mmCIF file of C-alpha atoms in Angstrom:
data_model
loop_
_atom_site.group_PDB
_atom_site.id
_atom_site.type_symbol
_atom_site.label_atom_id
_atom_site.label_comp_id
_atom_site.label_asym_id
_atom_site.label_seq_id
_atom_site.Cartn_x
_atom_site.Cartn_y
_atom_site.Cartn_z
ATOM 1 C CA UNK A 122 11.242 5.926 -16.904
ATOM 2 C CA UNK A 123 14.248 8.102 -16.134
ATOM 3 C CA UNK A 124 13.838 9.452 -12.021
ATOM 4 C CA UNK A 125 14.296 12.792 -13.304
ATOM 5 C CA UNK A 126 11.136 12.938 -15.096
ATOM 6 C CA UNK A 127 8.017 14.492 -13.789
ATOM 7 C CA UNK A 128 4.825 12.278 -13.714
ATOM 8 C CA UNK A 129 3.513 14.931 -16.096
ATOM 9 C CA UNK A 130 6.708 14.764 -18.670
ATOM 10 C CA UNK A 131 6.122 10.738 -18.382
ATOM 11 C CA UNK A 132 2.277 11.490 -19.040
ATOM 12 C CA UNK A 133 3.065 13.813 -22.162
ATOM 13 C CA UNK A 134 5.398 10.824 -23.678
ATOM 14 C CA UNK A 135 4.032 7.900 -22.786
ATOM 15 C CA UNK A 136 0.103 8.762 -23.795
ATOM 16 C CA UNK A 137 0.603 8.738 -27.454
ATOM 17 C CA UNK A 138 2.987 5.867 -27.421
ATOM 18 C CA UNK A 139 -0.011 3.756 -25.154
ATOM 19 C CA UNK A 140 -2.547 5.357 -27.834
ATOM 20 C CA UNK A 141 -0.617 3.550 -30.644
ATOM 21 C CA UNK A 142 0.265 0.483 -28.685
ATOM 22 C CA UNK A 143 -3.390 -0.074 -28.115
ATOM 23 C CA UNK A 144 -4.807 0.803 -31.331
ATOM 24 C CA UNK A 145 -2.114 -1.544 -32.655
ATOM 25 C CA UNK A 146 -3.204 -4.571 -30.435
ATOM 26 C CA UNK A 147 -6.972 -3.634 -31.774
ATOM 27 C CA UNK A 148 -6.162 -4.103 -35.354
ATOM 28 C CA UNK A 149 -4.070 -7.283 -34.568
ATOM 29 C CA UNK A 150 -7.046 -8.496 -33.054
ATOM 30 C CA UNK A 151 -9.903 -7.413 -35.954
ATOM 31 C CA UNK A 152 -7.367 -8.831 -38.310
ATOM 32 C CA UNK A 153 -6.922 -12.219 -36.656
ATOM 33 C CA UNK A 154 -2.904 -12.020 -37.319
ATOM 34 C CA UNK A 155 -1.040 -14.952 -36.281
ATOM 35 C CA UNK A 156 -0.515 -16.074 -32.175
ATOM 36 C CA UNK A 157 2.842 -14.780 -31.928
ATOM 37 C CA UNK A 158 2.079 -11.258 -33.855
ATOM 38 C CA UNK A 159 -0.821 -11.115 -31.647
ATOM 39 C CA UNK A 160 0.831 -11.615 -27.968
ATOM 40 C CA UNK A 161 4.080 -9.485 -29.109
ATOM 41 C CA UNK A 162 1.427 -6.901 -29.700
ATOM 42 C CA UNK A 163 -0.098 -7.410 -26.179
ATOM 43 C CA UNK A 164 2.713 -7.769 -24.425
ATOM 44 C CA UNK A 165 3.955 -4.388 -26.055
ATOM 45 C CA UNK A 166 0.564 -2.583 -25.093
ATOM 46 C CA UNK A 167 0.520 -4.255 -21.686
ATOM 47 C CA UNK A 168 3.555 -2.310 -20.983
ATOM 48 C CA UNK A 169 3.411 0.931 -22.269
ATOM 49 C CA UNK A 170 -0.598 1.508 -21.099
ATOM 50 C CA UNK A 171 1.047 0.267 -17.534
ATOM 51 C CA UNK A 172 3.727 2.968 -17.586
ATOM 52 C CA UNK A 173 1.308 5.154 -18.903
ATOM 53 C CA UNK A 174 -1.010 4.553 -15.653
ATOM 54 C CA UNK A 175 1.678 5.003 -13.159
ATOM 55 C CA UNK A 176 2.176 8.348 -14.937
ATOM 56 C CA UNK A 177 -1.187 9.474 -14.710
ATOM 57 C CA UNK A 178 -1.685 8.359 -11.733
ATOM 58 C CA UNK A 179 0.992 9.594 -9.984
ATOM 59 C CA UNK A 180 0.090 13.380 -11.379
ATOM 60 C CA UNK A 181 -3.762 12.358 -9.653
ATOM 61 C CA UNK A 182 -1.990 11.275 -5.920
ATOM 62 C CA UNK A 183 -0.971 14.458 -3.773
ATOM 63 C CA UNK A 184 2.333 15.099 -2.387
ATOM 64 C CA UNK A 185 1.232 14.187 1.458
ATOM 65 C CA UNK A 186 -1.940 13.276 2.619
ATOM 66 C CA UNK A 187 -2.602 15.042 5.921
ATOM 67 C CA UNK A 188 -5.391 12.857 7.035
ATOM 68 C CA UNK A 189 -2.917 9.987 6.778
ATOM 69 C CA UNK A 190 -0.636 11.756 8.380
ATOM 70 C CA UNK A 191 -3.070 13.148 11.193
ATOM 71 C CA UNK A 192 -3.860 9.568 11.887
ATOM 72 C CA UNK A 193 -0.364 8.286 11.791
ATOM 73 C CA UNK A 194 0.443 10.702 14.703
ATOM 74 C CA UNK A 195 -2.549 10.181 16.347
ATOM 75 C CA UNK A 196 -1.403 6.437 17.286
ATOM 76 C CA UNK A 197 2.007 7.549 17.758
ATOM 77 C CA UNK A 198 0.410 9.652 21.254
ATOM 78 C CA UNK A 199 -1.522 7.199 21.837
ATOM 79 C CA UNK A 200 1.139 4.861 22.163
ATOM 80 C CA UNK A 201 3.227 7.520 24.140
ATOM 81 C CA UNK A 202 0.534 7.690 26.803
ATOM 82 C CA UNK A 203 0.079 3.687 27.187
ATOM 83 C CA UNK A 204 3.607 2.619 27.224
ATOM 84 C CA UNK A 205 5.684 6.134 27.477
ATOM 85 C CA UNK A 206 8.021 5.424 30.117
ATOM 86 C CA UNK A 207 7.595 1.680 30.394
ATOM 87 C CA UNK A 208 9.408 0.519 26.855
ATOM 88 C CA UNK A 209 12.127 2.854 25.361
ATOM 89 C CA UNK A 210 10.916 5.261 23.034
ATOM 90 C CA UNK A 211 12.082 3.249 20.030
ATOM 91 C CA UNK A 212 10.104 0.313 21.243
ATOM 92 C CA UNK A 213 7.244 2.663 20.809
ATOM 93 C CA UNK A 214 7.514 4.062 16.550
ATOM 94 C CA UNK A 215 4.702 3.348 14.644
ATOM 95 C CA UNK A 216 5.445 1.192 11.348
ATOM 96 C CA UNK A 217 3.841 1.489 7.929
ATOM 97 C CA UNK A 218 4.410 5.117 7.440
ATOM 98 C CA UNK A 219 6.098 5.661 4.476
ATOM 99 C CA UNK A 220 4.737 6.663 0.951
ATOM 100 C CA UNK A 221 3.410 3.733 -0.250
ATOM 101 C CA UNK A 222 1.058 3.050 2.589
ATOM 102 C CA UNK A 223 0.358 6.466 1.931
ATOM 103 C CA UNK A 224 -0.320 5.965 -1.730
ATOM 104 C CA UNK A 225 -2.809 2.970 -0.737
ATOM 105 C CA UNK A 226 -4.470 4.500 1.919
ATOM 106 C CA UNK A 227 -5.357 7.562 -0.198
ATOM 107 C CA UNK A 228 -7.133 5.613 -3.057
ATOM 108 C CA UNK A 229 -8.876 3.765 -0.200
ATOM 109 C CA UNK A 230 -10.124 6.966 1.142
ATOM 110 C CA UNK A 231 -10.825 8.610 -2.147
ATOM 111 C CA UNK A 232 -13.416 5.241 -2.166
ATOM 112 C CA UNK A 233 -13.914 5.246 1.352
ATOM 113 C CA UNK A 234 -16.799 2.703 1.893
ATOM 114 C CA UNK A 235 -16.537 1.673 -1.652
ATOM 115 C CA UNK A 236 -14.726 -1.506 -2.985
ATOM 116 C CA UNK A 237 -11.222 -1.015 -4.559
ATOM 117 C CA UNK A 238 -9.792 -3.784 -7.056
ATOM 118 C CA UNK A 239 -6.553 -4.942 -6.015
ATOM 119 C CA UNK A 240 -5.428 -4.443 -9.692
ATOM 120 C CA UNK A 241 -5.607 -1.072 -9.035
ATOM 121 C CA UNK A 242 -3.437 -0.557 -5.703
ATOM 122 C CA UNK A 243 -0.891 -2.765 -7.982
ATOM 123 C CA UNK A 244 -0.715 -0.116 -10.660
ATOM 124 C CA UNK A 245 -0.218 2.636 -7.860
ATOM 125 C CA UNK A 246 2.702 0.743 -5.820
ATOM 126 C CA UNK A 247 4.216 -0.818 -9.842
ATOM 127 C CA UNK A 248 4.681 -3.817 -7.349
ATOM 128 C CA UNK A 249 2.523 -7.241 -8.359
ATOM 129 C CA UNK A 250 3.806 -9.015 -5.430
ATOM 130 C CA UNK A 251 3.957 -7.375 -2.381
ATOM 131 C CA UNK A 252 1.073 -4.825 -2.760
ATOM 132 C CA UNK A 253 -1.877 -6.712 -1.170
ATOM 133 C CA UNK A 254 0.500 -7.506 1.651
ATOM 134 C CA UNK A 255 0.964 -3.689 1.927
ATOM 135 C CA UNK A 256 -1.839 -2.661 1.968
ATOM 136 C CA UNK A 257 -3.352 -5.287 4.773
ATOM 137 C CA UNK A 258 -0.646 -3.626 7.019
ATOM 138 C CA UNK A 259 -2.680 -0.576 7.137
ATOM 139 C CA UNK A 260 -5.225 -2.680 9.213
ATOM 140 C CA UNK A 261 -2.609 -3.507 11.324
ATOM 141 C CA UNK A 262 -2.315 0.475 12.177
ATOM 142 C CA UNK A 263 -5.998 0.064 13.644
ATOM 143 C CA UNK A 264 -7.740 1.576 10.286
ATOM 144 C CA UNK A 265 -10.828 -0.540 9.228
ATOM 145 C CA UNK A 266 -9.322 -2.172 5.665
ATOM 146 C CA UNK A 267 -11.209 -4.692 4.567
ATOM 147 C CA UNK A 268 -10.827 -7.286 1.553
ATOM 148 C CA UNK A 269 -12.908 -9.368 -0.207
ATOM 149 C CA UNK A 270 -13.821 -11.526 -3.756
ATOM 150 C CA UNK A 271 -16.292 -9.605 -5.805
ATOM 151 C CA UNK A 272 -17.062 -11.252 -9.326
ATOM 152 C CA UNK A 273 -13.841 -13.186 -8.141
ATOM 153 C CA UNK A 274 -11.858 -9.997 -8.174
ATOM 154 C CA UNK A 275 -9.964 -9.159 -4.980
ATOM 155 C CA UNK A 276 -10.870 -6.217 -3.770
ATOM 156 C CA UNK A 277 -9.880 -3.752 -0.422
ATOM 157 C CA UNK A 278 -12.533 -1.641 1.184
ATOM 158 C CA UNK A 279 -11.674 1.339 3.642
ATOM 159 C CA UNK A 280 -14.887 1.516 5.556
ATOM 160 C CA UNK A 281 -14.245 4.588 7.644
ATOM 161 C CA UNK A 282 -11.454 6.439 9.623
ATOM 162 C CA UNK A 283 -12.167 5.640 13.079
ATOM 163 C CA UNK A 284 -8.794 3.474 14.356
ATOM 164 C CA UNK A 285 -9.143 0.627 16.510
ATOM 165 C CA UNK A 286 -6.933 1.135 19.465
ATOM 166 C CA UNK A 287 -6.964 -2.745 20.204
ATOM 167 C CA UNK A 288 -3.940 -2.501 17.892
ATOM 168 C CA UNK A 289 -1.476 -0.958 19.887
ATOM 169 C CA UNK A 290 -0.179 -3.884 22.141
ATOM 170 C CA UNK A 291 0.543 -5.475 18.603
ATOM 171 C CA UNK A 292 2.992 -2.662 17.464
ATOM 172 C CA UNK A 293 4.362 -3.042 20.573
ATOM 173 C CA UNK A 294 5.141 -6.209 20.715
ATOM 174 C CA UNK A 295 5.844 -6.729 16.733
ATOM 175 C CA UNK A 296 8.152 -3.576 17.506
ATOM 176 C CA UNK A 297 9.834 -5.290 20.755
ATOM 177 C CA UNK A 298 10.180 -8.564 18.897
ATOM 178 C CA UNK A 299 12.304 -7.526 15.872
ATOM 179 C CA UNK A 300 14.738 -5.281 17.894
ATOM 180 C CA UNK A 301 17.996 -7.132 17.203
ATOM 181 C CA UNK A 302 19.696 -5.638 20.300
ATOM 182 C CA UNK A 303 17.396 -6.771 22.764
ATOM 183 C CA UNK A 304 17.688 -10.275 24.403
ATOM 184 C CA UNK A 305 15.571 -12.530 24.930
ATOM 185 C CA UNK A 306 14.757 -12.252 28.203
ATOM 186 C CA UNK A 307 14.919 -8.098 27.731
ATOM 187 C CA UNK A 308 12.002 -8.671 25.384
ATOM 188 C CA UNK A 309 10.340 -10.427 28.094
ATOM 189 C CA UNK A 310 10.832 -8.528 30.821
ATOM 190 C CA UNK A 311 9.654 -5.379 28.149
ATOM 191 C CA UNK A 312 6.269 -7.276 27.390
ATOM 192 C CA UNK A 313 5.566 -7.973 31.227
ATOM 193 C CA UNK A 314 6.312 -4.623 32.344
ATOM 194 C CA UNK A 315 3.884 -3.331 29.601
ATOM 195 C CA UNK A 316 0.755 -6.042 30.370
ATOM 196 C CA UNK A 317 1.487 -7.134 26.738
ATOM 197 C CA UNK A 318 1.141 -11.279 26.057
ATOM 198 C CA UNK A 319 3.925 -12.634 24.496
ATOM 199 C CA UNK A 320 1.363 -14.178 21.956
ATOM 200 C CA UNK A 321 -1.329 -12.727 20.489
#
């Protein structure tokens, strides 16, 4: 889809064209058309009703979610008051802020308690691979993400918004580790003066 185009433009084209597609796989179906007629009709309705679902689903997702964002800045001063002064103040940025972690952690919340299919987050990130990976990073924020096999279906499970502070030595380390300026006896002397193991 061109960047230009609004999630609603993309909506307005792409709906009819998924309406056809699918209505096009049904009759292939009813008719019992030959294998290949059949899967080049799939594979055309796979794509169009998945471009079609990123569309609608990106008009559905808001600009900025301030909750996310609340919470994001919440561990931010939390890590400013544990380790300000101790570790450099890039040592101490909090990862996993940009939109996409935003994306998943809004459908999470918009469930919050309630199972989400993976299949789902997939369609919101258009990424098959590295979604699930995304979205367990949230848990490494300190939000309680959970996942699970329901009906053999992977799903992810936002069970509330408290954060789990236990966290922050993690960021802090993570963040001390892959700092390609530091040496490695900087890093060292970083983790002792902060009470952080070097493994954990």
């Amino acid at each position: 889809m061109p960047d230009n185009n609004s999630p609603e433009d993309d909506w307005r084209t792409l709906q009819p064209n998924a309406e056809h597609a699918i209505r096009t796989l049904l009759s292939k179906v009813v008719s019992h058309e030959s294998p290949l007629e059949l899967f080049e009709a799939y594979a055309y309705a796979k794509e169009v009703a998945a471009r079609a679902v990123w569309a609608r689903m990106e008009m559905h997702l808001p600009a900025e979610n301030s909750t996310f964002r609340a919470l994001h800045a919440k561990i931010h001063e939390k890590l400013q008051m544990e380790y300000g002064g101790v570790v450099p103040a890039k040592l101490l940025k909090v990862p996993y802020g940009g939109r996409t972690h935003e994306r998943l952690f809004t459908l999470l919340q918009e469930k919050i308690g309630q199972a989400v299919p993976a299949e789902i987050l997939r369609i919101t990130t258009q990424d098959a691979v590295h979604t699930e990976r995304r979205t367990r990073e949230l848990r490494e924020l300190g939000l309680d993400v959970i996942w699970y096999e329901r009906d053999e279906v992977r799903v992810y499970e936002l069970r509330n918004l408290e954060l789990n502070l236990s966290r922050l030595p993690a960021i802090v380390r993570n963040n001390i580790r892959k700092d390609q300026y530091l040496t490695e006896n900087e890093k060292k002397e970083f983790l002792r003066k902060s009470g952080i193991p070097e493994n954990g």
